[in-house]
Amino acid sequence: MRKLFLSMVMSVCVATGFAQKTLVLYYSENGTTKTVAEELQKQLGADIEAVEAVEAYTGDFQATIQRGNKERESGQWPAIKPLKKKIADYDVVFLGYPIWFGTYANPMVTLIKEQDFAGKTIVPFCTFGSGGLNTSSADLKKALPKAKIEKGYGVRTARVAKAAKELNRFLIENGYKKGSVKKLADYSEQKPVTAAEKALFDEACSSYQFPLGTPETVGKRATDDGTDYKFSVKSRGMDGKEATSTIYVTVEKGAKAEFTEVVR
């Protein structure tokens, strides 16, 4: 009888699943990633904690670049303050950071080295000037081979006001939150860029401080809010060699064109 009872309990647990305990754990230098983290915490009803460097960064772009480069070249990563939360107490960790040097910010390197994420489900989220979600997620997979790195969310600093709506879709589509959203259409086949599409691309990228290249082909899709574009772009890499990137642009009804992400 006892074996039958235990078997029934296990069957119910498998069928219904246990509620997973979730932590939003993030580093934010100037408050942008914090804004996204707090929105995530709000929508998930999760616990939240900030990673803090013992010697805080100033928030000045050039100062951060100089200090960050020295840390990366020397391998002397910044010390961080002890966490109040215990990673072992959580099943899912939403791990957030700004993108530095194409990957997660330096304090996150220290966190990953000091904490045990084995067996945890990690959902990356990041803020960036142009892109870096794909490269930072790939680096997380290498650094945390015993964790399960799931599809992540990224948003440009210039578009952080859009994060709440985008996070709602992301969380529902990936099963972290109950609800329903209309499925987005696939992008159309890539076709040569017209003069009007080139002008739209230039408008979307005009405020960015670095050249993003020349669009050659584009696919698009209609949404309830407007139109999304997927440009294939020729540019120059850091080594000066020709490279191809994908740049996503959105044009909401009555609004100016904005690029949302560069995938290199």
Short mmCIF file of C-alpha atoms in Angstrom, two decimals:
data_model
loop_
_atom_site.label_atom_id
_atom_site.label_comp_id
_atom_site.label_asym_id
_atom_site.label_seq_id
_atom_site.Cartn_x
_atom_site.Cartn_y
_atom_site.Cartn_z
CA MET A 1 0.00 0.00 0.00
CA ARG A 2 2.83 2.39 0.91
CA LYS A 3 4.57 1.74 -2.41
CA LEU A 4 1.30 2.37 -4.26
CA PHE A 5 0.82 5.67 -2.40
CA LEU A 6 4.37 6.84 -3.18
CA SER A 7 3.91 5.88 -6.82
CA MET A 8 0.70 7.93 -6.98
CA VAL A 9 2.43 10.96 -5.39
CA MET A 10 5.30 10.74 -7.86
CA SER A 11 2.86 10.52 -10.77
CA VAL A 12 1.06 13.65 -9.61
CA CYS A 13 4.37 15.51 -9.21
CA VAL A 14 5.50 14.53 -12.70
CA ALA A 15 2.15 15.53 -14.17
CA THR A 16 1.85 18.89 -12.45
CA GLY A 17 5.48 19.81 -11.79
CA PHE A 18 6.92 21.61 -8.78
CA ALA A 19 6.90 25.38 -8.69
CA GLN A 20 10.35 26.56 -9.68
CA LYS A 21 12.07 29.14 -7.52
CA THR A 22 13.44 32.01 -9.57
CA LEU A 23 16.12 34.63 -8.92
CA VAL A 24 16.84 37.76 -10.96
CA LEU A 25 20.57 38.35 -10.44
CA TYR A 26 22.18 41.27 -12.24
CA TYR A 27 25.03 43.73 -12.47
CA SER A 28 24.27 47.32 -13.54
CA GLU A 29 26.85 50.09 -13.86
CA ASN A 30 24.60 53.07 -14.50
CA GLY A 31 21.08 51.83 -13.83
CA THR A 32 19.98 50.68 -17.28
CA THR A 33 20.31 46.95 -16.62
CA LYS A 34 18.76 47.56 -13.19
CA THR A 35 15.66 48.96 -14.91
CA VAL A 36 15.28 45.76 -16.96
CA ALA A 37 16.00 43.56 -13.93
CA GLU A 38 13.33 45.27 -11.84
CA GLU A 39 10.80 44.90 -14.65
CA LEU A 40 11.64 41.20 -14.85
CA GLN A 41 11.23 40.83 -11.10
CA LYS A 42 7.88 42.61 -11.28
CA GLN A 43 6.53 40.42 -14.09
CA LEU A 44 7.84 37.16 -12.63
CA GLY A 45 7.26 37.83 -8.94
CA ALA A 46 10.80 36.53 -8.42
CA ASP A 47 13.51 37.31 -5.88
CA ILE A 48 16.10 39.86 -6.99
CA GLU A 49 19.67 40.84 -6.09
CA ALA A 50 22.31 43.15 -7.56
CA VAL A 51 25.94 42.13 -8.02
CA GLU A 52 28.15 44.93 -6.70
CA ALA A 53 31.83 45.59 -7.36
CA VAL A 54 33.87 46.31 -4.22
CA GLU A 55 35.51 49.17 -6.10
CA ALA A 56 32.57 50.64 -8.00
CA TYR A 57 32.95 51.74 -11.61
CA THR A 58 32.37 55.45 -12.18
CA GLY A 59 29.76 55.13 -14.93
CA ASP A 60 31.98 57.20 -17.23
CA PHE A 61 32.27 55.43 -20.61
CA GLN A 62 35.95 56.10 -21.28
CA ALA A 63 36.98 55.36 -17.68
CA THR A 64 35.14 52.04 -17.81
CA ILE A 65 36.80 51.14 -21.12
CA GLN A 66 40.26 51.90 -19.74
CA ARG A 67 39.75 50.05 -16.47
CA GLY A 68 37.97 47.17 -18.17
CA ASN A 69 40.77 46.72 -20.69
CA LYS A 70 43.38 46.59 -17.94
CA GLU A 71 41.38 43.96 -16.04
CA ARG A 72 40.92 41.81 -19.13
CA GLU A 73 44.56 42.05 -20.21
CA SER A 74 45.89 41.25 -16.72
CA GLY A 75 43.25 38.68 -15.80
CA GLN A 76 42.76 40.54 -12.52
CA TRP A 77 38.99 40.62 -12.39
CA PRO A 78 37.16 43.01 -10.06
CA ALA A 79 36.31 41.85 -6.54
CA ILE A 80 32.58 41.73 -5.83
CA LYS A 81 30.64 41.93 -2.58
CA PRO A 82 29.26 38.66 -1.11
CA LEU A 83 25.78 37.74 -2.27
CA LYS A 84 22.93 37.75 0.24
CA LYS A 85 20.98 35.15 -1.73
CA LYS A 86 22.18 31.56 -2.12
CA ILE A 87 22.33 30.28 -5.70
CA ALA A 88 21.69 26.77 -4.39
CA ASP A 89 18.19 27.81 -3.28
CA TYR A 90 17.03 28.54 -6.85
CA ASP A 91 16.12 26.49 -9.91
CA VAL A 92 16.11 29.30 -12.48
CA VAL A 93 18.44 32.31 -12.52
CA PHE A 94 17.81 35.26 -14.82
CA LEU A 95 21.35 36.58 -15.19
CA GLY A 96 21.63 40.21 -16.29
CA TYR A 97 24.48 42.47 -17.36
CA PRO A 98 25.51 45.28 -19.71
CA ILE A 99 27.60 44.25 -22.71
CA TRP A 100 31.27 45.20 -22.44
CA PHE A 101 33.80 44.26 -25.12
CA GLY A 102 31.20 42.11 -26.87
CA THR A 103 30.31 40.00 -23.84
CA TYR A 104 29.07 40.16 -20.23
CA ALA A 105 30.53 42.91 -18.03
CA ASN A 106 33.68 42.18 -16.02
CA PRO A 107 32.01 41.85 -12.58
CA MET A 108 29.99 38.95 -14.00
CA VAL A 109 33.24 37.13 -14.77
CA THR A 110 34.04 37.21 -11.05
CA LEU A 111 30.53 36.07 -10.15
CA ILE A 112 30.74 33.11 -12.52
CA LYS A 113 34.13 32.11 -11.15
CA GLU A 114 33.02 32.35 -7.51
CA GLN A 115 29.52 30.84 -7.63
CA ASP A 116 28.33 27.32 -8.45
CA PHE A 117 25.66 27.34 -11.16
CA ALA A 118 25.81 23.59 -11.89
CA GLY A 119 22.38 22.16 -12.61
CA LYS A 120 20.72 25.59 -12.78
CA THR A 121 18.68 26.96 -15.66
CA ILE A 122 20.23 30.28 -16.69
CA VAL A 123 18.29 32.85 -18.71
CA PRO A 124 20.60 35.66 -19.86
CA PHE A 125 19.34 39.22 -20.25
CA CYS A 126 21.44 42.19 -21.24
CA THR A 127 21.54 45.83 -22.28
CA PHE A 128 23.82 47.10 -25.03
CA GLY A 129 24.68 49.89 -27.42
CA SER A 130 24.34 47.76 -30.55
CA GLY A 131 24.28 44.06 -29.68
CA GLY A 132 25.99 41.24 -27.81
CA LEU A 133 23.25 38.89 -26.60
CA ASN A 134 24.36 36.11 -28.94
CA THR A 135 28.08 36.41 -28.15
CA SER A 136 27.59 36.72 -24.38
CA SER A 137 25.21 33.74 -24.34
CA ALA A 138 27.81 31.68 -26.20
CA ASP A 139 30.45 32.73 -23.66
CA LEU A 140 28.13 31.74 -20.79
CA LYS A 141 27.74 28.27 -22.30
CA LYS A 142 31.53 27.88 -22.34
CA ALA A 143 31.99 29.28 -18.81
CA LEU A 144 29.10 27.29 -17.29
CA PRO A 145 29.10 23.88 -19.02
CA LYS A 146 27.14 22.26 -16.16
CA ALA A 147 24.30 24.80 -16.32
CA LYS A 148 21.51 24.95 -18.90
CA ILE A 149 21.78 28.24 -20.79
CA GLU A 150 18.43 29.15 -22.31
CA LYS A 151 17.44 31.67 -24.96
CA GLY A 152 17.98 35.19 -23.62
CA TYR A 153 16.61 38.70 -23.98
CA GLY A 154 18.51 41.84 -24.96
CA VAL A 155 17.59 45.47 -25.45
CA ARG A 156 19.46 48.54 -26.63
CA THR A 157 20.05 51.18 -23.99
CA ALA A 158 18.38 53.69 -26.32
CA ARG A 159 15.21 51.55 -26.33
CA VAL A 160 15.00 50.47 -22.70
CA ALA A 161 11.58 52.14 -22.42
CA LYS A 162 10.31 49.35 -24.71
CA ALA A 163 11.56 46.60 -22.39
CA ALA A 164 8.35 46.04 -20.41
CA LYS A 165 6.29 45.16 -23.48
CA GLU A 166 9.07 43.08 -25.04
CA LEU A 167 9.68 41.19 -21.79
CA ASN A 168 6.00 40.33 -21.53
CA ARG A 169 6.18 38.64 -24.93
CA PHE A 170 9.52 36.98 -24.19
CA LEU A 171 8.37 35.52 -20.87
CA ILE A 172 5.09 34.20 -22.26
CA GLU A 173 6.61 32.77 -25.45
CA ASN A 174 9.28 30.92 -23.47
CA GLY A 175 6.99 29.58 -20.77
CA TYR A 176 8.15 31.66 -17.79
CA LYS A 177 4.84 33.49 -17.43
CA LYS A 178 1.21 32.58 -18.05
CA GLY A 179 -0.68 34.34 -20.81
CA SER A 180 -0.93 34.45 -24.57
CA VAL A 181 0.51 36.65 -27.29
CA LYS A 182 -0.07 36.72 -31.02
CA LYS A 183 2.64 34.79 -32.84
CA LEU A 184 4.94 36.98 -34.91
CA ALA A 185 5.15 36.20 -38.63
CA ASP A 186 8.37 34.93 -40.18
CA TYR A 187 10.51 37.41 -42.08
CA SER A 188 10.06 37.38 -45.84
CA GLU A 189 12.77 36.13 -48.16
CA GLN A 190 15.86 38.37 -48.35
CA LYS A 191 15.78 40.65 -51.40
CA PRO A 192 18.10 43.40 -52.66
CA VAL A 193 17.67 46.66 -50.75
CA THR A 194 15.78 49.42 -52.54
CA ALA A 195 16.66 53.10 -52.29
CA ALA A 196 13.71 53.66 -49.93
CA GLU A 197 14.81 50.77 -47.68
CA LYS A 198 18.39 52.09 -47.68
CA ALA A 199 17.07 55.49 -46.55
CA LEU A 200 15.04 53.80 -43.82
CA PHE A 201 18.14 51.89 -42.65
CA ASP A 202 20.19 55.11 -42.59
CA GLU A 203 17.48 56.85 -40.56
CA ALA A 204 17.42 54.00 -38.02
CA CYS A 205 21.20 54.00 -37.58
CA SER A 206 21.96 57.72 -37.93
CA SER A 207 22.14 58.42 -34.19
CA TYR A 208 24.58 55.57 -33.46
CA GLN A 209 28.14 56.75 -32.81
CA PHE A 210 29.89 54.18 -35.05
CA PRO A 211 29.25 53.25 -38.71
CA LEU A 212 27.28 50.02 -38.98
CA GLY A 213 27.93 49.25 -42.64
CA THR A 214 26.02 49.09 -45.91
CA PRO A 215 22.79 47.08 -46.21
CA GLU A 216 22.66 44.70 -49.17
CA THR A 217 19.54 42.60 -48.70
CA VAL A 218 16.44 42.81 -46.51
CA GLY A 219 13.51 40.71 -45.34
CA LYS A 220 10.50 42.13 -43.51
CA ARG A 221 7.34 41.29 -41.63
CA ALA A 222 4.19 43.15 -40.61
CA THR A 223 3.30 43.39 -36.91
CA ASP A 224 0.38 44.90 -35.02
CA ASP A 225 2.64 47.86 -34.20
CA GLY A 226 4.20 48.45 -37.61
CA THR A 227 6.91 46.73 -39.68
CA ASP A 228 10.12 44.89 -38.74
CA TYR A 229 13.12 44.68 -41.07
CA LYS A 230 16.01 42.21 -41.12
CA PHE A 231 18.97 43.67 -43.02
CA SER A 232 22.05 41.76 -44.15
CA VAL A 233 24.89 44.30 -43.91
CA LYS A 234 28.45 44.46 -45.19
CA SER A 235 30.89 46.14 -42.82
CA ARG A 236 34.44 46.02 -41.47
CA GLY A 237 35.34 44.01 -38.39
CA MET A 238 37.69 45.11 -35.61
CA ASP A 239 40.54 43.54 -37.59
CA GLY A 240 39.71 45.63 -40.65
CA LYS A 241 38.50 42.64 -42.65
CA GLU A 242 35.17 42.61 -44.46
CA ALA A 243 32.40 41.08 -42.39
CA THR A 244 28.67 40.45 -42.65
CA SER A 245 26.24 41.27 -39.87
CA THR A 246 22.47 41.17 -39.41
CA ILE A 247 20.79 44.38 -38.25
CA TYR A 248 17.19 44.42 -37.10
CA VAL A 249 15.15 47.59 -37.58
CA THR A 250 11.62 48.35 -36.45
CA VAL A 251 9.26 51.08 -37.60
CA GLU A 252 6.26 51.50 -35.34
CA LYS A 253 3.22 53.31 -36.69
CA GLY A 254 3.79 57.05 -36.57
CA ALA A 255 7.32 56.67 -35.18
CA LYS A 256 10.86 57.02 -36.46
CA ALA A 257 12.77 53.93 -37.61
CA GLU A 258 14.98 52.40 -34.89
CA PHE A 259 17.51 49.62 -35.05
CA THR A 260 16.99 47.10 -32.30
CA GLU A 261 20.02 44.83 -32.49
CA VAL A 262 23.20 44.05 -34.40
CA VAL A 263 24.09 40.36 -34.65
CA ARG A 264 27.68 39.85 -35.69
#
